CSV table of C-alpha atoms in Angstrom, one decimal:
chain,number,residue,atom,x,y,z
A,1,UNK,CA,-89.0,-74.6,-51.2
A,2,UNK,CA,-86.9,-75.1,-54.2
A,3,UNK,CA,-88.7,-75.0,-57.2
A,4,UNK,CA,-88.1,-76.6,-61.2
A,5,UNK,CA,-86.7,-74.1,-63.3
A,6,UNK,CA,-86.9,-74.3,-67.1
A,7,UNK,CA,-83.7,-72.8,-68.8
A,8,UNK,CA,-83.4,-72.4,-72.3
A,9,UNK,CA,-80.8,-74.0,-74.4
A,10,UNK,CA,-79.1,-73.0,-77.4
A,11,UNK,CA,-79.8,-76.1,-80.1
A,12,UNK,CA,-75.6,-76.7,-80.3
A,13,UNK,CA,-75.3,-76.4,-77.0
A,14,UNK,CA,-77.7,-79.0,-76.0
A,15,UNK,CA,-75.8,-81.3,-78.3
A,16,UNK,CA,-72.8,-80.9,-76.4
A,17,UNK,CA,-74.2,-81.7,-73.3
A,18,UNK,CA,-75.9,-84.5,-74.2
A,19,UNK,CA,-72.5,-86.3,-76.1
A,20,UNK,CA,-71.1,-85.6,-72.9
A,21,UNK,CA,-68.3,-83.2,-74.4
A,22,UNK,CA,-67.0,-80.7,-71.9
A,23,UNK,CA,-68.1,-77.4,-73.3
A,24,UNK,CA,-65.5,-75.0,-71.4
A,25,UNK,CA,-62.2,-75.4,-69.6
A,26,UNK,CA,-59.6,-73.5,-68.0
A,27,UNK,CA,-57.4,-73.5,-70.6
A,28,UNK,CA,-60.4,-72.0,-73.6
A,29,UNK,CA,-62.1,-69.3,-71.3
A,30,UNK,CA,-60.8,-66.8,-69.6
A,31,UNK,CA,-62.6,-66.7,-66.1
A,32,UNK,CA,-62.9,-62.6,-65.3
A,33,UNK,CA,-64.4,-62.1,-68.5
A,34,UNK,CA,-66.4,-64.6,-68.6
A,35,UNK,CA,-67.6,-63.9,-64.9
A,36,UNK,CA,-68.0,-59.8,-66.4
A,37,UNK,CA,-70.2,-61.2,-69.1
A,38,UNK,CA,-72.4,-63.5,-67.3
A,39,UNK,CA,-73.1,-60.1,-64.8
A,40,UNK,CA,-73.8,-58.1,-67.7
A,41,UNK,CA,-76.1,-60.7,-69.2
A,42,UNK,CA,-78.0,-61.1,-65.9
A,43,UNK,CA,-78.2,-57.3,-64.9
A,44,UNK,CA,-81.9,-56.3,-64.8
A,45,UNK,CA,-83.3,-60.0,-64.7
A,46,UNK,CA,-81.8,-61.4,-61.5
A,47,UNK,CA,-80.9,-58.3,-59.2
A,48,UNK,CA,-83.6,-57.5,-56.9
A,49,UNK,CA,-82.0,-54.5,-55.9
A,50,UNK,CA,-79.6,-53.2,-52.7
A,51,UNK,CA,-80.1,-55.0,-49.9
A,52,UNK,CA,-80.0,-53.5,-46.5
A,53,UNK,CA,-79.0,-54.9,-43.2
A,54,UNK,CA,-78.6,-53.5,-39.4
A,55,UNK,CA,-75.3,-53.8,-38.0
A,56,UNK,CA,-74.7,-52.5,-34.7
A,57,UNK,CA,-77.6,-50.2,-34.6
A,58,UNK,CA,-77.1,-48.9,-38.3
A,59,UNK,CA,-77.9,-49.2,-42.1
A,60,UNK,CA,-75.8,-50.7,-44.1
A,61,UNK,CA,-76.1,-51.3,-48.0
A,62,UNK,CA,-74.6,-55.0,-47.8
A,63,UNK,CA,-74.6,-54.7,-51.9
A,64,UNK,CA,-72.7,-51.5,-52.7
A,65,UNK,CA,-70.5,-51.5,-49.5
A,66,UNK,CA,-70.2,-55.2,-48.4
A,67,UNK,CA,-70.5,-56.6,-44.9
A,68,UNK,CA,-67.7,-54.4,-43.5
A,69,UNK,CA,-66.5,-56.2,-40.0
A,70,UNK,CA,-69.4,-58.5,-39.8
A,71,UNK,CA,-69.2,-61.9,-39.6
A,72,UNK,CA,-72.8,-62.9,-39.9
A,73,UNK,CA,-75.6,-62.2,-41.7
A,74,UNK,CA,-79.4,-63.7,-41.7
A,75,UNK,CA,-82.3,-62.6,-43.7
A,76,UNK,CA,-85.8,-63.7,-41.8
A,77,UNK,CA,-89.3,-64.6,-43.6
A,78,UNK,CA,-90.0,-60.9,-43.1
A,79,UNK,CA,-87.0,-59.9,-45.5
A,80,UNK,CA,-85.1,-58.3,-43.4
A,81,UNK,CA,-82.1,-58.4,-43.2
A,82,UNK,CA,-79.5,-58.2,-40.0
A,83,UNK,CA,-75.8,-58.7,-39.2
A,84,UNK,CA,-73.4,-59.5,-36.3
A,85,UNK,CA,-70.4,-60.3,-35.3
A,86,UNK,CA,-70.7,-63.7,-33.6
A,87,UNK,CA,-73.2,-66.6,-34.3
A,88,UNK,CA,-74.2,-65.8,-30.6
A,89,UNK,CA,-75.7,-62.4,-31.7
A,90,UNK,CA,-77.5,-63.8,-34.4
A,91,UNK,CA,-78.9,-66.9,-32.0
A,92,UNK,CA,-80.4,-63.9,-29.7
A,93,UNK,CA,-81.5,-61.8,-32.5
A,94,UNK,CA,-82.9,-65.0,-34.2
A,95,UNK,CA,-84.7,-65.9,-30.4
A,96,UNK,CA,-86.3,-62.0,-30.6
A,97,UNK,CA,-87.4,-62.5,-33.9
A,98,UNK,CA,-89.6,-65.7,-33.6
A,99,UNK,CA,-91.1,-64.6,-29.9
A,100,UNK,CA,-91.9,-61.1,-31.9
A,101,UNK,CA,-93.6,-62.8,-35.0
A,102,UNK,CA,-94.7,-66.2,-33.2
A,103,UNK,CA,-98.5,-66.9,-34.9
A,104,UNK,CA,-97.8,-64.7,-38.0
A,105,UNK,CA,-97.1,-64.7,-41.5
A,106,UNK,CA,-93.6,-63.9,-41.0
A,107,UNK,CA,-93.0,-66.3,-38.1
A,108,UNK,CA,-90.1,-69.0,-38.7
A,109,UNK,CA,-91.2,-72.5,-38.6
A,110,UNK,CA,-91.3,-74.7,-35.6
A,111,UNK,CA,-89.6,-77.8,-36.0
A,112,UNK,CA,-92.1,-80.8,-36.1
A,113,UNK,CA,-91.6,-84.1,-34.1
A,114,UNK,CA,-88.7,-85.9,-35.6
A,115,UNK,CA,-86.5,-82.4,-36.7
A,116,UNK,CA,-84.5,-79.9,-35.0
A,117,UNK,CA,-81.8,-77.7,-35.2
A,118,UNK,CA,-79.1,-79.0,-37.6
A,119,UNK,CA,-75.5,-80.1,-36.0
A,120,UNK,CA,-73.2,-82.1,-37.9
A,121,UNK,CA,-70.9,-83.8,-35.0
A,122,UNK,CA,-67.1,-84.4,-35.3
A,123,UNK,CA,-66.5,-87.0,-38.0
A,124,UNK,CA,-69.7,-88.0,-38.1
A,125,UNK,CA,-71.3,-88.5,-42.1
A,126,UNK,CA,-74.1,-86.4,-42.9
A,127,UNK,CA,-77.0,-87.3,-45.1
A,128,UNK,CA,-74.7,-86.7,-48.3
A,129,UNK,CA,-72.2,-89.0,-47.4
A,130,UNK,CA,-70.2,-86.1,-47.0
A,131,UNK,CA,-67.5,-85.7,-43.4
A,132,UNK,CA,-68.4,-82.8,-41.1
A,133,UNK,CA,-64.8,-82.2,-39.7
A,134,UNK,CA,-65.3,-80.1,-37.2
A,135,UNK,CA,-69.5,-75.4,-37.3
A,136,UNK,CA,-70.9,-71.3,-38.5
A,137,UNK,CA,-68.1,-68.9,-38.9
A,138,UNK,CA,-65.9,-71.0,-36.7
A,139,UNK,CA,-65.8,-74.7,-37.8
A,140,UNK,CA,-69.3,-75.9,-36.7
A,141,UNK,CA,-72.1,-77.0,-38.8
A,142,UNK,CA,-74.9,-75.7,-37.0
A,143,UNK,CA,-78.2,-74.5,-39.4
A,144,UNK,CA,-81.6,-73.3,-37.3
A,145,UNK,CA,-84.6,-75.3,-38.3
A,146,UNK,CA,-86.2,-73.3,-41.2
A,147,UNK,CA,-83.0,-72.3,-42.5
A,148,UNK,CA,-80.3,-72.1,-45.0
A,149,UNK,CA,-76.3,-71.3,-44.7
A,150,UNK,CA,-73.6,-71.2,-47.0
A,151,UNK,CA,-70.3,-69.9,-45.6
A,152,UNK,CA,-67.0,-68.4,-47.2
A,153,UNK,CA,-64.6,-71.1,-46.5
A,154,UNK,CA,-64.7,-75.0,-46.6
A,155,UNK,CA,-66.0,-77.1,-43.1
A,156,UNK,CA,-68.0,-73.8,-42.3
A,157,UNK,CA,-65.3,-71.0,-41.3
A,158,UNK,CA,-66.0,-67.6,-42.5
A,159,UNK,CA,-68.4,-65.5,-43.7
A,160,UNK,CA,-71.8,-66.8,-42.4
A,161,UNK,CA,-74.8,-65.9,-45.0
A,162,UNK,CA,-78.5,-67.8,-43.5
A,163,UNK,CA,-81.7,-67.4,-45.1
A,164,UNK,CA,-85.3,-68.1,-43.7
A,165,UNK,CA,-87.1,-66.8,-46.3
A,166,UNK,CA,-87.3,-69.2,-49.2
A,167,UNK,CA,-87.5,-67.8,-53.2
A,168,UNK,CA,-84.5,-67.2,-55.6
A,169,UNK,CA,-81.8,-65.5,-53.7
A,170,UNK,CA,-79.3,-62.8,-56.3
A,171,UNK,CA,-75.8,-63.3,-53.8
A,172,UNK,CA,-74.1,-60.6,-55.9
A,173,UNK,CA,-76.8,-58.9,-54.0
A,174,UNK,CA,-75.5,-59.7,-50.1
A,175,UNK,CA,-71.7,-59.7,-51.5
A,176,UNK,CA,-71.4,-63.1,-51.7
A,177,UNK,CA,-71.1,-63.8,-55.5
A,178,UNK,CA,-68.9,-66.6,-56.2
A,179,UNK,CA,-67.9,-67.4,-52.6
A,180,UNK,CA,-69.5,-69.8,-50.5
A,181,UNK,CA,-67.8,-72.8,-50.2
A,182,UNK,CA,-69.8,-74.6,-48.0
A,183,UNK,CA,-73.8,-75.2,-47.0
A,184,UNK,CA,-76.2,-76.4,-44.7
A,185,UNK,CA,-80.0,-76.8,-45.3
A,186,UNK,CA,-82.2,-77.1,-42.9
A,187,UNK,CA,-85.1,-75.3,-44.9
A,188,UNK,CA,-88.6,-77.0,-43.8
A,189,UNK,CA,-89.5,-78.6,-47.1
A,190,UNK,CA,-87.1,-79.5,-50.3
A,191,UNK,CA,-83.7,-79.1,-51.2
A,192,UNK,CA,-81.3,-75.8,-51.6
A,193,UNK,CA,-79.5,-75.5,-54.8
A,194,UNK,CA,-76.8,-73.3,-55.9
A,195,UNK,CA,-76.9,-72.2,-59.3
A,196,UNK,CA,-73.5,-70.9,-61.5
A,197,UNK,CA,-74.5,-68.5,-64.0
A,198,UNK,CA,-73.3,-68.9,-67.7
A,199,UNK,CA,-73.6,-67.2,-70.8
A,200,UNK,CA,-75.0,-69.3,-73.8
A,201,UNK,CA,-75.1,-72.5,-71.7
A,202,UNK,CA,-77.0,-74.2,-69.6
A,203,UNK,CA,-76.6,-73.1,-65.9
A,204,UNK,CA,-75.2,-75.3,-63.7
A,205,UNK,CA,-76.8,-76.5,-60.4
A,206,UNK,CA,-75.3,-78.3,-56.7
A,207,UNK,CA,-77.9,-79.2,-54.5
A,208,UNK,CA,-77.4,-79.5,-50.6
A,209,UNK,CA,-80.4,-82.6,-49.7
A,210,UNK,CA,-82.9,-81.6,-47.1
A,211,UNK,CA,-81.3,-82.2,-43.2
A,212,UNK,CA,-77.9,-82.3,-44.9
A,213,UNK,CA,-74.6,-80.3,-45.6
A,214,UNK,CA,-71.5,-80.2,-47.8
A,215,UNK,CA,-68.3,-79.1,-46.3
A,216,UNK,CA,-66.1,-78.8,-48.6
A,217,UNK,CA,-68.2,-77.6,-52.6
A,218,UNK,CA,-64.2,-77.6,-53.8
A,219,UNK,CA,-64.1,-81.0,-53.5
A,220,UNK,CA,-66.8,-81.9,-56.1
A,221,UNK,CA,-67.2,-81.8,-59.4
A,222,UNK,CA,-67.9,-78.7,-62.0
A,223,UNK,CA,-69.5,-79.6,-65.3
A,224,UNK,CA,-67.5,-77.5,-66.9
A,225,UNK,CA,-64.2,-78.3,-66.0
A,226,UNK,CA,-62.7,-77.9,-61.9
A,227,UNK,CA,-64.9,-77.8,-58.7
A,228,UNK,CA,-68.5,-75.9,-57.1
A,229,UNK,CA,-65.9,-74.1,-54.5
A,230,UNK,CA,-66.5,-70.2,-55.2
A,231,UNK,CA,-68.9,-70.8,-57.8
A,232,UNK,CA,-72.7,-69.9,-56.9
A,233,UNK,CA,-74.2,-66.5,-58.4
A,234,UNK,CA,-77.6,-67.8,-57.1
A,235,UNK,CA,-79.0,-69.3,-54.1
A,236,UNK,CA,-82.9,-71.0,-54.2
A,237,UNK,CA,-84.1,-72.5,-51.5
């Protein structure tokens, strides 16, 4: 469940915010090293180390070696963490999982009366107001009750990152730093925000409303100056 977080605010910077100036732009900071520096800043407070996935029977360290060919990658209430190459692996795998730890600790949610899977239809408006187009890595908004998803590319192609496990998610750690462009969240209880790490100012925030999705994070607005798409250092849910 997402939870408040207190950030602390340099006294200047605070006044900026609240006169409404814009603090940053394109045109007074230079993006890769401001993107080093915010790393740099971060290392040792927000990693929680490599994460490991199976792909095809193996181990693979998703944070020093990326997803190679996957396409999809879920991480379950037990922390673990597995990849595929179609959504229809991971439905299976996802199926195993909850008959496997059904009545336990680590068991994924069941949806009560009045919830259920999340589809967004054709054209149809989703709780945000926002148009679902078209959904996972294909075009199709589709989020599993008790889940998660951001994907690499806008109206849900790409990359396909889902979390069941709620807490405060480092995606430098599953090699997906400053990449999703869209989200689903279908988590059980509260909203799912994405968080934009800065250095010396406040950090920036886009939530995705419970039952709800945004298809396109380039098309809305970035405190600082542009848009959310290929923003999010960190995921809490």
């Amino acid at each position: 469940m997402l939870k408040t977080r207190k950030i602390a605010v340099p006294f200047a910077a605070a006044l900026l915010v609240l006169a409404g100036a814009q603090v940053a732009s394109a045109d007074t900071v230079d993006p890769a090293a401001e993107q080093a520096k915010e790393q740099a800043d971060r290392a040792g407070t927000k990693k929680t180390g490599d994460i490991f996935a199976t792909y095809k029977g193996k181990k693979i360290n998703l944070t020093k070696n990326g997803w190679g060919t996957a396409k999809n990658c879920a991480e379950y209430p037990d922390l673990t963490v597995k990849c595929f190459d179609t959504e229809d692996e991971e439905k299976a795998a996802t199926n195993s999982y909850k008959k496997a730890k059904k009545g336990t600790k680590h068991a994924i949610p069941e949806a009560p009366e009045g919830r259920s899977d999340l589809t967004m239809k054709k054209g149809a408006p989703n709780k945000s107001g926002s148009m679902a187009i078209a959904v996972d890595g294909d075009g199709t908004a589709y989020a599993p009750f008790g889940s998660t998803r951001i994907w690499a590319d806008i109206w849900y192609y790409g990359r396909q990152l889902t979390f069941y496990s709620d807490g405060s998610k480092n995606l430098g750690d599953y090699s997906f730093r400053d990449q999703a462009s869209s989200t689903c969240n279908n988590d059980e209880t509260g909203g799912m925000a994405l968080y934009d790490w800065r250095s010396g100012m406040p950090d920036p925030s886009i939530i995705t409303g419970l039952g709800g999705c945004l298809g396109n994070l380039h098309s809305y607005s970035y405190p600082y100056g542009g848009n959310w798409g290929d923003k999010a250092d960190e995921l809490t849910m």
